[in-house]
Coordinates of C-alpha atoms in Angstrom, one line a residue:
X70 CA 28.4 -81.8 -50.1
X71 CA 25.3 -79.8 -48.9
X72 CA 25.4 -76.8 -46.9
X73 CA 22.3 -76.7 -43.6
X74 CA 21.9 -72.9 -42.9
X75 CA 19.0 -71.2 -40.8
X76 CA 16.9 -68.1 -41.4
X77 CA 14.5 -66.5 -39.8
X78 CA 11.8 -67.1 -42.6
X79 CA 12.9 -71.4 -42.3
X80 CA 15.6 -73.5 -43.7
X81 CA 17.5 -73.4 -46.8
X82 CA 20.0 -76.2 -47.8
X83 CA 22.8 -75.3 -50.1
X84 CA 24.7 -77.5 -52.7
X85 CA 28.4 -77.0 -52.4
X86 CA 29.8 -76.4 -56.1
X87 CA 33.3 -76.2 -55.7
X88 CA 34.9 -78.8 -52.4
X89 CA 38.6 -78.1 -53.6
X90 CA 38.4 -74.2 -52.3
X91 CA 36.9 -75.3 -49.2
X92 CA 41.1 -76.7 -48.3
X93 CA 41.7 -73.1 -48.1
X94 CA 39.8 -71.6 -45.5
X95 CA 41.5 -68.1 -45.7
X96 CA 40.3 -67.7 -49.3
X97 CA 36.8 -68.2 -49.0
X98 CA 36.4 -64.6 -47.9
X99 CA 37.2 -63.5 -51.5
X100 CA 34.8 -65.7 -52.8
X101 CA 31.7 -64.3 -51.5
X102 CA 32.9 -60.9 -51.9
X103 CA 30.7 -61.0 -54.8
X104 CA 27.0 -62.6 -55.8
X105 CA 28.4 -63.9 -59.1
X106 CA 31.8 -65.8 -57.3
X107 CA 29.1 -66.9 -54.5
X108 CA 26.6 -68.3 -56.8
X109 CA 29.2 -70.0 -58.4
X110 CA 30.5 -71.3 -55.1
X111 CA 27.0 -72.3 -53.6
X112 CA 23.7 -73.4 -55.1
X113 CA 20.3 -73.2 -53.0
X114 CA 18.9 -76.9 -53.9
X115 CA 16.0 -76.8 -51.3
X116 CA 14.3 -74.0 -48.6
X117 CA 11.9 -75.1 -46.3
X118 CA 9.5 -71.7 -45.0
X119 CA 8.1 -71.5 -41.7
X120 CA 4.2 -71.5 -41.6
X121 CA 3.8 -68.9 -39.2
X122 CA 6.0 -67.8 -35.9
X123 CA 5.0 -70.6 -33.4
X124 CA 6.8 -73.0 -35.8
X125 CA 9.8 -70.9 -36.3
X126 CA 10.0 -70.4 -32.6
X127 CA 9.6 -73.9 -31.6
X128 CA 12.4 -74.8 -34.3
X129 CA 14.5 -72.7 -33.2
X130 CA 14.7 -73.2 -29.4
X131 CA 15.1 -76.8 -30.6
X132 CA 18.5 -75.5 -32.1
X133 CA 19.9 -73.9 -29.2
X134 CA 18.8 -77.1 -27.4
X135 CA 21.0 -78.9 -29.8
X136 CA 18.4 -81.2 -31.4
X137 CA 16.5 -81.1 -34.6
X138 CA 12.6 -80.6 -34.5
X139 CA 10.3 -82.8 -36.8
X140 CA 9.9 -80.6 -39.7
X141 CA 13.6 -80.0 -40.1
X142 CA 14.1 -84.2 -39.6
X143 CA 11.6 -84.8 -42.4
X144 CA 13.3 -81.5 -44.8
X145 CA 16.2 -83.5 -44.1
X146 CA 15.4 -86.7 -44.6
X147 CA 13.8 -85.6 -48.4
X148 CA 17.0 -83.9 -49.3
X149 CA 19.9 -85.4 -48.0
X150 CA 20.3 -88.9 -49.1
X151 CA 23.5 -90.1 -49.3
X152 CA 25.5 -86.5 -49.3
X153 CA 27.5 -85.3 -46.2
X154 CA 26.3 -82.4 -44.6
X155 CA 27.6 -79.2 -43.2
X156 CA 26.2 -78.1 -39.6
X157 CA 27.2 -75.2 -37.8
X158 CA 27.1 -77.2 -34.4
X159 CA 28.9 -80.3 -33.5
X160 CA 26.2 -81.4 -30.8
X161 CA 23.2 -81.0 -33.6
X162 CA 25.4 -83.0 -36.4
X163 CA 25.9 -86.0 -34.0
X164 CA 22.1 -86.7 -33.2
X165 CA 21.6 -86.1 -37.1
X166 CA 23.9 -88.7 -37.4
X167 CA 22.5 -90.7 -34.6
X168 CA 18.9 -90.4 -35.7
X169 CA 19.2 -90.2 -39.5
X170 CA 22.1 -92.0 -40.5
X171 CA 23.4 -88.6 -42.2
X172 CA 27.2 -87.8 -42.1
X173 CA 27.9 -84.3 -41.2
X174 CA 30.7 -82.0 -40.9
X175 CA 31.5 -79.6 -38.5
X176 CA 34.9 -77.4 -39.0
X177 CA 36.6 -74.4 -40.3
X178 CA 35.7 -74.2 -43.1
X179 CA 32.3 -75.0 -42.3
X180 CA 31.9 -71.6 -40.3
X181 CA 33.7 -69.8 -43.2
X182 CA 31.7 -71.0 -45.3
X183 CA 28.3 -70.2 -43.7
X184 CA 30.0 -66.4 -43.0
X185 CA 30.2 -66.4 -46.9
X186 CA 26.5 -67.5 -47.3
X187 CA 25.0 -65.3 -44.7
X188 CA 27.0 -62.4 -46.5
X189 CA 25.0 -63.0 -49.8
X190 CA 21.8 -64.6 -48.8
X191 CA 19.6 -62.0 -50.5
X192 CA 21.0 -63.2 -53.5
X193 CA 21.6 -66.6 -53.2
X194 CA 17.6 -67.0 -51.6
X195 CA 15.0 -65.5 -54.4
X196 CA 12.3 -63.2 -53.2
X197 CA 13.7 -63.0 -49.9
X198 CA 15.1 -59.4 -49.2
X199 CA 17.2 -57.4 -46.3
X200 CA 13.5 -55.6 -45.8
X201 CA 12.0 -58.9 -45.1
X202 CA 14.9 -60.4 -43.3
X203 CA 15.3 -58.0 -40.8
X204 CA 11.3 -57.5 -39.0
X205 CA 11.5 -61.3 -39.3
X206 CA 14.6 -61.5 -37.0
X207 CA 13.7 -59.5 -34.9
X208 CA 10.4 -60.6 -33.9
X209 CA 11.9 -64.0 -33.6
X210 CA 14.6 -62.8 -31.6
X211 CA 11.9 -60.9 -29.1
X212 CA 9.8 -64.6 -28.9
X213 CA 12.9 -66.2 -28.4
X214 CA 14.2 -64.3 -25.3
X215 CA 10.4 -64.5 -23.6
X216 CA 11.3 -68.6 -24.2
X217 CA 14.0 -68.5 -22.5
X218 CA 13.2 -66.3 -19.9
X219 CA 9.9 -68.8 -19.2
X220 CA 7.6 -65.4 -18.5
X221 CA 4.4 -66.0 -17.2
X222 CA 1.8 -64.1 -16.0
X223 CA 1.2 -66.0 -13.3
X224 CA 4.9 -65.3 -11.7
X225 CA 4.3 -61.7 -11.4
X226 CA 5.2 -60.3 -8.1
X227 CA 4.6 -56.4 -8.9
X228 CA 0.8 -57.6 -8.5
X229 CA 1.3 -58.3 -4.7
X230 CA 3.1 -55.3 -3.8
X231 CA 0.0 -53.4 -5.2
X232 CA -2.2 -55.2 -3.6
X233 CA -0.6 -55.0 0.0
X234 CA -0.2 -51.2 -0.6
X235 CA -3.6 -51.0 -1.5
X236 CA -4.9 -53.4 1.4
X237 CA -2.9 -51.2 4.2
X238 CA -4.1 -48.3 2.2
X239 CA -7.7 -49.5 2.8
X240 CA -7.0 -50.1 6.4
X241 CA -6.1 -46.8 7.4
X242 CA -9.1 -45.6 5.2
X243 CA -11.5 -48.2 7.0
X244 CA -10.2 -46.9 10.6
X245 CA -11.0 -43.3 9.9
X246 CA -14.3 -43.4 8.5
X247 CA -15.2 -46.1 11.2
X248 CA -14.0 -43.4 13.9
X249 CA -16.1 -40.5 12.2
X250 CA -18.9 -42.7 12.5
X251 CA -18.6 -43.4 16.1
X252 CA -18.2 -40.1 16.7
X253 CA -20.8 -38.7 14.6
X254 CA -23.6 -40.9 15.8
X255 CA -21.9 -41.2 19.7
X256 CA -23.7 -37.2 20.2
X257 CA -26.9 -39.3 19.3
X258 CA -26.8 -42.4 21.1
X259 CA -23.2 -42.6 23.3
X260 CA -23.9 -46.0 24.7
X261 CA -24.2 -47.6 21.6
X262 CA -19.4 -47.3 21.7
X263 CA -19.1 -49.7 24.2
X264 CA -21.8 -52.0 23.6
X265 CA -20.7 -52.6 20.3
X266 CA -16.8 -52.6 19.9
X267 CA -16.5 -54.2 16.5
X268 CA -16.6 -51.3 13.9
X269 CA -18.2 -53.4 11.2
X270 CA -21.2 -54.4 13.3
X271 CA -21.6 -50.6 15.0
X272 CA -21.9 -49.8 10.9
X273 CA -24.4 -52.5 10.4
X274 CA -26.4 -51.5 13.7
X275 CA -26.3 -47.8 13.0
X276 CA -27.9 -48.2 9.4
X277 CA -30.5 -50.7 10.4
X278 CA -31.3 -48.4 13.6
X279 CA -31.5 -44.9 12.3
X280 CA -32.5 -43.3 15.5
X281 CA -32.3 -44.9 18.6
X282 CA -35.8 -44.8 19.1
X283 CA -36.5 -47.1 16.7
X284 CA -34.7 -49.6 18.4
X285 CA -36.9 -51.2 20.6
X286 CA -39.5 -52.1 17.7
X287 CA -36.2 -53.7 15.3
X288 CA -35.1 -57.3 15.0
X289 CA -30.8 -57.7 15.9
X290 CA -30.7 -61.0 15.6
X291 CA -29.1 -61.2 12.5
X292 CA -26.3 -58.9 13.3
X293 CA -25.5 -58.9 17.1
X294 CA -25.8 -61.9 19.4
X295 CA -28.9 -62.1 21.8
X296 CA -27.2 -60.6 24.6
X297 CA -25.6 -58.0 22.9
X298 CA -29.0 -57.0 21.3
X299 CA -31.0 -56.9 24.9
X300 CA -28.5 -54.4 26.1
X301 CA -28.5 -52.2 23.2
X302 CA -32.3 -51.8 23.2
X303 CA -31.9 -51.1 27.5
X304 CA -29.6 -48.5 26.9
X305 CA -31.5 -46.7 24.0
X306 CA -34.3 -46.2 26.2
X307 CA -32.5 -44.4 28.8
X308 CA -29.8 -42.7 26.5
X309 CA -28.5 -39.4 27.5
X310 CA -27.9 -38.1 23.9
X311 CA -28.8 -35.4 21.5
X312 CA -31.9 -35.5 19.2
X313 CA -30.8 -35.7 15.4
X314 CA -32.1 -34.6 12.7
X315 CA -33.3 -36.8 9.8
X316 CA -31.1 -34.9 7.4
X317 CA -27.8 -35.3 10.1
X318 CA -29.1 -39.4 10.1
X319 CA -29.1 -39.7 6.6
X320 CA -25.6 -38.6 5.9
X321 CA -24.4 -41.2 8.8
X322 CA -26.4 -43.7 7.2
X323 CA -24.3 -43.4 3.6
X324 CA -21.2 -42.9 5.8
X325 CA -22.1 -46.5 7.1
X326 CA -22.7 -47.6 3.6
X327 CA -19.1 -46.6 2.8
X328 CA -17.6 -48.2 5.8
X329 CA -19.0 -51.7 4.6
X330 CA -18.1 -51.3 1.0
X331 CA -14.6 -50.9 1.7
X332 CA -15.1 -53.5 4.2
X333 CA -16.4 -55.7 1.9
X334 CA -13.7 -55.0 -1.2
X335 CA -11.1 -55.4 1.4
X336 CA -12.2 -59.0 2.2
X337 CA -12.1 -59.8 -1.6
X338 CA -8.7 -58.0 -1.8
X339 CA -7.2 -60.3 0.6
X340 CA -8.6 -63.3 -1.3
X341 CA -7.0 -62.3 -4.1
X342 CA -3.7 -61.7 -2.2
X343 CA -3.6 -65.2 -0.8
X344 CA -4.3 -67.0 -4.5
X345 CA -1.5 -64.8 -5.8
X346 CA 1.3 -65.5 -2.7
X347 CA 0.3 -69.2 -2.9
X348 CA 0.9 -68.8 -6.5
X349 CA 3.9 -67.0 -6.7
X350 CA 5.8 -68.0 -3.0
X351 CA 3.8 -70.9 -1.8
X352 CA 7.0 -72.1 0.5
X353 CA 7.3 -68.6 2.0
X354 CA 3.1 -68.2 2.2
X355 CA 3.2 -71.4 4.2
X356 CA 6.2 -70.4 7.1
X357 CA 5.4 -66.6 7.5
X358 CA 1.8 -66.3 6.6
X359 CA 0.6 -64.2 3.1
X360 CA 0.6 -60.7 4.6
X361 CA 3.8 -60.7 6.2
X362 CA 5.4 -62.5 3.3
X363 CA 3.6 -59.9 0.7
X364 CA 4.7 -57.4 3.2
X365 CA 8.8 -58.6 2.8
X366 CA 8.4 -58.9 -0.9
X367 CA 6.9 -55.3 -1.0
X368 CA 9.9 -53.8 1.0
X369 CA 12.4 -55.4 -0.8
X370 CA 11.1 -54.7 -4.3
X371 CA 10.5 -57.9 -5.7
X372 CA 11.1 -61.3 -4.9
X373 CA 14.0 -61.9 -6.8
X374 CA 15.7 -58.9 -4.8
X375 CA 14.1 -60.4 -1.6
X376 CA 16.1 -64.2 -3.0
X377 CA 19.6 -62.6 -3.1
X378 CA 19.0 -61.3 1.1
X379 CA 20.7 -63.3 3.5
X380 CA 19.0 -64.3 6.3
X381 CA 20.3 -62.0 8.6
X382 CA 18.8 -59.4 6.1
X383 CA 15.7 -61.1 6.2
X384 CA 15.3 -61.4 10.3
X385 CA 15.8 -57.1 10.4
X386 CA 13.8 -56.2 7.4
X387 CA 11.7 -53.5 8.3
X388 CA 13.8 -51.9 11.1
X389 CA 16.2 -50.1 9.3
X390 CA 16.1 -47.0 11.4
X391 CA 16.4 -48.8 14.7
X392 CA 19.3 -50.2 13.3
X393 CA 21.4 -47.7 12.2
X394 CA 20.3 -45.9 15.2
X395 CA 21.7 -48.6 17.7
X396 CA 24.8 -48.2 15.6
X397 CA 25.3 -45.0 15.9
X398 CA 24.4 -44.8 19.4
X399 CA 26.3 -48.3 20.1
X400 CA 23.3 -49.8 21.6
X401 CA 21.7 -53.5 20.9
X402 CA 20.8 -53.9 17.6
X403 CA 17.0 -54.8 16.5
X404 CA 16.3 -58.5 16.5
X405 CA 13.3 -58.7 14.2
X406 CA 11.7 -56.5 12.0
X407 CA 8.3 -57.0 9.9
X408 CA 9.5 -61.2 10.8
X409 CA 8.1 -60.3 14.4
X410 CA 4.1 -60.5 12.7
X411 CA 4.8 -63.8 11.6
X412 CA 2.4 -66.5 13.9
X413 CA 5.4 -68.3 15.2
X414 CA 7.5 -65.5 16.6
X415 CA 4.2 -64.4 18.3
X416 CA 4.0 -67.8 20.4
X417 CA 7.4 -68.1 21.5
X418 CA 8.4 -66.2 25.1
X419 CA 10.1 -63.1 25.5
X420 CA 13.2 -64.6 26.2
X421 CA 12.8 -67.1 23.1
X422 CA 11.4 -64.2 20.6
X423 CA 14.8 -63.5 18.8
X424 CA 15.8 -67.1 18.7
X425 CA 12.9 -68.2 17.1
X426 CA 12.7 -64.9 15.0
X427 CA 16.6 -66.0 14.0
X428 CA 15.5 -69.6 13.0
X429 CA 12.6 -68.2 11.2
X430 CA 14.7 -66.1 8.8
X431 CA 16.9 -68.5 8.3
X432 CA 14.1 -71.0 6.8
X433 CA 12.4 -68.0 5.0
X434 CA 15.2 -67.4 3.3
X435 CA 15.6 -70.8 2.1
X436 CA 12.0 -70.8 0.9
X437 CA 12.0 -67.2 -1.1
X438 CA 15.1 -68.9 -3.2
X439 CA 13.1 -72.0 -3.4
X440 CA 10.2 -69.8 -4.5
X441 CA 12.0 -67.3 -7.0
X442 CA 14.5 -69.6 -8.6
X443 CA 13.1 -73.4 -8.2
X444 CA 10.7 -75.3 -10.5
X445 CA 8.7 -77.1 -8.0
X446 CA 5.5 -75.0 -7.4
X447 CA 4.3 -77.1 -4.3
X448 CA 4.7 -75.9 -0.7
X449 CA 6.3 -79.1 0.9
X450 CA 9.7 -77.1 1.9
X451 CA 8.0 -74.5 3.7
X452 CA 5.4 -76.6 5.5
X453 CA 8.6 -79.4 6.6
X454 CA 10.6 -76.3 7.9
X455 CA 7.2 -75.0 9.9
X456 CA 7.2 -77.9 11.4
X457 CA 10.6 -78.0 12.5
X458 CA 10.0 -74.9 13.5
X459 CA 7.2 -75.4 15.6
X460 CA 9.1 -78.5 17.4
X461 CA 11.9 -76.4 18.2
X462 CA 9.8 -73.6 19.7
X463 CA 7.8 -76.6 22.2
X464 CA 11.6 -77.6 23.2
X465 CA 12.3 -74.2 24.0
X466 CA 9.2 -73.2 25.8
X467 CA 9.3 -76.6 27.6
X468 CA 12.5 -76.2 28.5
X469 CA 13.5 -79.7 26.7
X470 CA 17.9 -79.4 26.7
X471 CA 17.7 -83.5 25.9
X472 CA 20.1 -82.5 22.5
X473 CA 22.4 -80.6 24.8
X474 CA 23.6 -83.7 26.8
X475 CA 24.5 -85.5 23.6
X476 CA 23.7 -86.1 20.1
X477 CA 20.5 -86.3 18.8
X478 CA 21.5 -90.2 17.3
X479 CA 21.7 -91.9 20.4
X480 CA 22.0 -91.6 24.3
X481 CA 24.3 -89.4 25.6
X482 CA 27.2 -91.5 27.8
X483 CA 26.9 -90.6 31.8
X484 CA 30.1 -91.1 33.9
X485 CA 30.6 -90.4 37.3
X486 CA 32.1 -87.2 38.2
X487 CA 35.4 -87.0 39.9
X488 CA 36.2 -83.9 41.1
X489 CA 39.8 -84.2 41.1
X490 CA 40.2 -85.7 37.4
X491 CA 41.2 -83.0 34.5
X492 CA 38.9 -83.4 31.5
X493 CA 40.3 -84.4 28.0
X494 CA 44.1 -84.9 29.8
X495 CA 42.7 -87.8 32.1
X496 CA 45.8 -86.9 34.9
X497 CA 45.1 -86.0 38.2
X498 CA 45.1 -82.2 39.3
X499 CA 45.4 -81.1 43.2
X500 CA 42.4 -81.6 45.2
X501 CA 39.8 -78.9 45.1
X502 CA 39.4 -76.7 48.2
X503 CA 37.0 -77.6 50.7
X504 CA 33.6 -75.1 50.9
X505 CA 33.8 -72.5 54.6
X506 CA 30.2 -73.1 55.4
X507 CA 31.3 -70.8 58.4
X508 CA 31.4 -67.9 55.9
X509 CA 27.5 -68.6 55.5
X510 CA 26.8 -67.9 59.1
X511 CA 24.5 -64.6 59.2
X512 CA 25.7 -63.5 62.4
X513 CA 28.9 -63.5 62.1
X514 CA 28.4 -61.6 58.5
X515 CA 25.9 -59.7 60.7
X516 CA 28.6 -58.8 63.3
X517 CA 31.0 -58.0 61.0
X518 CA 29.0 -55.5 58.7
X519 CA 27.9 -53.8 62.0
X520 CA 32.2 -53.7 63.3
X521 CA 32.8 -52.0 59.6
X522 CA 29.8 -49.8 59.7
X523 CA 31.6 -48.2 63.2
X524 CA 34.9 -48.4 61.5
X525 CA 33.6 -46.4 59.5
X526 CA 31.9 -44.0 61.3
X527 CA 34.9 -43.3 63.8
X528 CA 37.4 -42.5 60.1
X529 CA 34.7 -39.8 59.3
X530 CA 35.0 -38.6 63.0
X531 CA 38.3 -38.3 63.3
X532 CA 38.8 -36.6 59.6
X533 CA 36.2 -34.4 60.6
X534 CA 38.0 -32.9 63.8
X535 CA 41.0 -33.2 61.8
X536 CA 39.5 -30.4 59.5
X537 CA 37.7 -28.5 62.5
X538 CA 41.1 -27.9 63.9
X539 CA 42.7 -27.2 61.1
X540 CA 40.2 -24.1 60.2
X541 CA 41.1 -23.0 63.5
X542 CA 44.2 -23.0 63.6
X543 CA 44.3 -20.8 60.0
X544 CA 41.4 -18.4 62.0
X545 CA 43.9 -17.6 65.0
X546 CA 46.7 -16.7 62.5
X547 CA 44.3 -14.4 60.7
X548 CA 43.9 -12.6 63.8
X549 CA 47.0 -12.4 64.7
X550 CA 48.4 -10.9 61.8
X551 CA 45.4 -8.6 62.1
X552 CA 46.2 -7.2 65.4
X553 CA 49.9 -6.8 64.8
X554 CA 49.2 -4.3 61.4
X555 CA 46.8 -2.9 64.0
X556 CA 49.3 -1.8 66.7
X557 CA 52.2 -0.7 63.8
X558 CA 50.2 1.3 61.9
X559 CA 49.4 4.5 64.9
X560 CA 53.4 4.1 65.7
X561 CA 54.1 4.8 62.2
X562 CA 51.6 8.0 62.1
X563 CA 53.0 9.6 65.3
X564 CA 56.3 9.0 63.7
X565 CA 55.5 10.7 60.2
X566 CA 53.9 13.4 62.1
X567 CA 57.0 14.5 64.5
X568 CA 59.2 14.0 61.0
X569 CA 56.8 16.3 59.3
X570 CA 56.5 18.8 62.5
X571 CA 60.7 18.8 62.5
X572 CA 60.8 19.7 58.7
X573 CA 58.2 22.7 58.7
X574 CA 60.5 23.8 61.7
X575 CA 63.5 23.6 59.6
X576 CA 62.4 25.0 56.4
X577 CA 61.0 28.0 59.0
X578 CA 64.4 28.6 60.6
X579 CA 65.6 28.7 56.9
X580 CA 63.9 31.7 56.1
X581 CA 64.1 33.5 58.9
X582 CA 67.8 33.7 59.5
X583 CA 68.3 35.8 56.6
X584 CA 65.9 38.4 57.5
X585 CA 67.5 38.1 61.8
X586 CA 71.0 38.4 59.8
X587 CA 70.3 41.4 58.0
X588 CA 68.2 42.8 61.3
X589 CA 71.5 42.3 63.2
X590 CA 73.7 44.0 60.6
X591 CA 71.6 46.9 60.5
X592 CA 71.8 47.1 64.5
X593 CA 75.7 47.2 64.0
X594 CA 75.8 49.8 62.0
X595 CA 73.3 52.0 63.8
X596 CA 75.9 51.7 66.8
X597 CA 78.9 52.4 64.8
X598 CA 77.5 55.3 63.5
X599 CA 76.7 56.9 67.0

C-alpha cells in the first residue's frame, strides 16, 4: 500500500510498512510519536520537487479543484503500478481511478495516517527542514489566495474614484483661473466677455492677441468662427478699456497658458476614465453614462459596496441630507440623487422625472451586480435595459396607456358598459341616479349665491345691534349706580357732622358741671354764713 501526500516543495509518495496497525486507527497516534516508530511505519519510495512556484501553484489549485495535473498523473503513473493508493480526498482518488486505472483508498485511517506523516516529515523527507518548509508554505499559500481571489489589475475600482476626484478637482481649478482671466484682461479689452463665452477659446484668443490693438492685423480663423472674428476685431477698435502694460500682458498670457494645460490634461483624464468604467462596469457605463456611474462608485466606496445597494439606495445616492431633512421635518422625500445627471432622467418631463429616475435605479442596480460579481465582461445587459428604458420613457411622454387596457400578449376584451350591472358579482344593483342638469344653471347658482350673500349680511346686522344695545344697556347702569353714591355720600357727611357737633357738646357739658357744681356749693355756703 503506498501513501500520496503533498508538500509545499512537490509530492512525496510513501510505502506503507506495516497494513495490520492501520485496523486500529486510535493507535497510530503512538506510532508517530517518534522518528524511529514512524520510519518503521512508513518509507518515502519516491518525491517529486516542484521546478519553481508557477508549477507548485498550478498543481495545487488543481487539488482543490479535485483533479490531478500532468506532472502528478505521469509521478503517478511511474510509481504506482499495481499497488492501492491512499488519497486524502475521495473526489481526487475516483478520477485517479477513472483516468489511471489506480485503486485508491480514502478512510480513517487514511487521515490518521497522513496526521502521522505530516507530524514527522522532516525526518521521514531527507534535506528538507521546518526552515525550508515553512517560507515555502507560505508563499504558496499567499499565490494561492490571489488564485482564488482572480485579482487583476484591470478590475480595480479605487483607480476611478481618483480619477473623478481629480477630474471635479480640475473643474473647479479650470473655472477659477478661467474667471481671473476674464477679469484680468476684461480692464483691457471688456467686449472681448461677451463676444467670446467659451472659456477655452477667450484663453486661446487672449494669448494669440496680446493687446487688443494687435487685433486687427491677426488671423482668427483657426480659433473663432468668421463671424465671431469680424466682431471681435469691430469692437477692439472702439474698446473703452485701460491701456496695459507689457509686463501686466505677459503674466495674463502664462495665466492663459495654464488654463489650456489643465484643459488639455483634463480631456486626457476623461479618456482614461471612460477606458477604465468600460473596463471595470461596462453594463453600468452604458445605462448611466461614465461620469455619473464613476461618480456612484466614488460615493459608495467601491463597487462591490455600491453591488450590495438596493435600488431604492441607488435612486437617492447623493441626497442624503435632503433626506434626513424631509424626515425630520416630515416633508417629501428626495426622488433622485446624483441618478438625476444620468441622460435619460434629463429627457423625461417633470411629471415623469421620478418614475423614470425609479426605473433607472432599478436597472442600474442590476448592472453594478452584473458588473462586480458576473464573468461576462460585455455590455449587452446594460445596453438591452437602455433600451427598455428609452421605450418606456416615449410611452410615457406620448402618453401611450395601450398596456393599461390589457395585457401586453394580446388585445384587451371590450364589452359594453352597463351601468346597472355590479362588476366581478354579475347581479344587478339599483339603478343609478339620474344627473340635475338644473343644478348647472348659472343663474339660478347666480341667484342663490347673491340670496346667501344678503343672508349673510342681515346675521351680521342684527348681531351687531344686538351688541350696540347691549353696551348700552351696561353704560346706563354705570351711571346709575354713579349718581346714586353721588347723592348718599353729602347725606352721610351732614350726618357725621351733627353726630360729631352733639359729642363735643356732650363731652363740654361734662366738664363743666363739676366746676357749676362746686360754683353753686360755694354760693350756698356764702348765704348760710350771712
Amino acid at each position: 500500500m503506498l501513501l500520496l501526500f503533498e508538500t509545499p516543495g512537490g509530492f512525496a509518495i510513501f510505502k506503507v510498512l506495516n497494513e495490520g496497525k492501520l485496523s486500529n486507527v486510535e493507535d497510530l497516534g503512538n506510532v508517530f510519536s517518534s522518528a524511529e516508530s514512524a520510519r518503521k511505519m512508513v518509507k518515502l519510495k519516491a518525491f517529486d520537487k516542484f521546478d519553481n512556484t508557477s508549477e507548485a501553484l498550478e498543481a495545487v489549485a488543481k487539488l482543490v479543484e479535485g483533479t490531478p495535473s500532468k506532472g502528478l498523473r505521469k509521478f503517478l503513473k511511474a510509481n504506482c503500478k499495481d499497488e492501492t493508493l491512499a488519497v486524502a480526498d475521495s473526489k481526487l482518488g475516483n478520477i485517479i481511478k477513472e483516468k489511471l486505472t489506480i485503486d485508491c483508498v480514502h478512510n480513517n485511517a487514511v487521515m490518521e495516517l497522513l496526521r502521522g506523516v505530516r507530524s514527522q516529515l522532516s525526518e521521514l523527507i531527507s534535506g528538507l527542514g521546518e526552515q525550508d518548509l515553512a517560507p515555502m508554505s507560505l508563499g504558496l499559500s499567499h499565490s494561492l489566495a490571489r488564485y482564488k481571489l482572480k485579482f487583476s489589475s484591470d478590475k480595480v475600482d479605487t483607480m476611478i474614484i481618483q480619477a473623478i476626484g481629480l477630474l471635479d478637482d480640475l473643474d473647479k481649478e479650470l473655472n477659477t483661473y478661467a474667471m481671473r482671466v476674464r477679469e484680468w484682461y476684461g480692464w483691457h479689452f471688456p467686449e472681448l466677455a461677451k463676444i467670446i463665452s467659451d472659456n477655452i477659446l477667450y484663453a486661446k484668443s487672449v494669448k494669440l492677441m496680446g493687446n487688443r490693438i494687435n487685433a486687427a492685423k491677426l488671423d482668427f480663423s483657426e480659433i473663432l468662427a468668421d463671424e465671431v472674428e469680424a466682431e471681435l476685431k469691430e469692437a477692439s477698435v472702439i474698446s473703452m478699456g485701460t491701456e496695459v502694460s507689457d509686463l501686466d500682458l505677459i503674466h495674463i498670457r502664462e495665466l492663459c497658458d495654464q488654463v489650456l494645460s489643465l484643459a488639455e490634461y483634463r480631456a486626457q483624464l476623461y479618456d482614461y476614465l471612460k477606458s477604465r468604467m468600460n473596463t471595470i462596469a461596462p453594463n453600468l457605463t452604458a445605462l448611466v453614462g461614465e461620469l455619473v456611474g464613476a461618480r456612484l462608485i466614488s460615493h459608495s466606496g467601491s463597487l462591490l459596496n455600491l453591488s450590495k445597494q438596493p435600488g431604492s439606495t441607488v435612486q437617492i445616492l447623493g441626497a442624503e441630507k435632503a433626506l434626513f431633512r424631509a424626515l425630520k421635518t416630515k416633508h417629501n422625500t428626495p426622488k433622485y440623487g446624483l441618478i438625476f445627471h444620468a441622460s435619460v432622467v434629463g429627457q423625461a418631463g417633470g411629471k415623469n422625472k421620478p418614475r423614470i429616475a425609479r426605473s433607472l435605479a432599478a436597472k442600474a442596480a442590476l448592472s453594478i451586480r452584473c458588473d462586480a460579481l458576473g464573468d461576462a465582461g460585455d455590455n449587452s445587459m446594460g445596453v438591452e435595459n437602455r433600451l427598455k428604458l428609452e421605450a418606456r420613457l416615449r410611452s410615457l411622454e406620448g402618453k401611450d396607456l395601450g398596456r393599461l387596457a390589457g395585457s401586453g400578449k394580446g388585445k384587451p376584451k371590450i364589452e359594453v358598459y352597463n351601468k346597472d350591472k355590479k362588476m366581478g358579482s354579475g347581479g344587478l344593483i339599483a339603478p343609478a341616479k339620474t344627473y340635475n342638469t338644473a343644478a348647472d344653471s348659472l343663474l339660478v347658482s347666480a341667484e342663490n349665491g347673491v340670496k346667501e350673500k344678503k343672508d349673510k349680511k342681515k346675521k351680521k346686522k342684527a348681531e351687531a345691534e344686538e351688541e350696540e344695545e347691549a353696551k348700552s344697556e351696561e353704560s346706563s347702569k354705570k351711571k346709575k349706580k354713579k349718581k346714586a353714591k353721588t347723592e348718599v355720600e353729602p347725606e352721610a357727611e351732614e350726618a357725621s357732622k351733627k353726630e360729631k357737633k352733639k359729642k363735643r357738646k356732650h363731652e363740654e357739658e361734662e366738664t363743666e358741671e363739676p366746676a357749676k357744681k362746686k360754683e353753686k356749693k360755694e354760693k350756698k355756703k356764702k348765704k348760710s354764713e350771712a
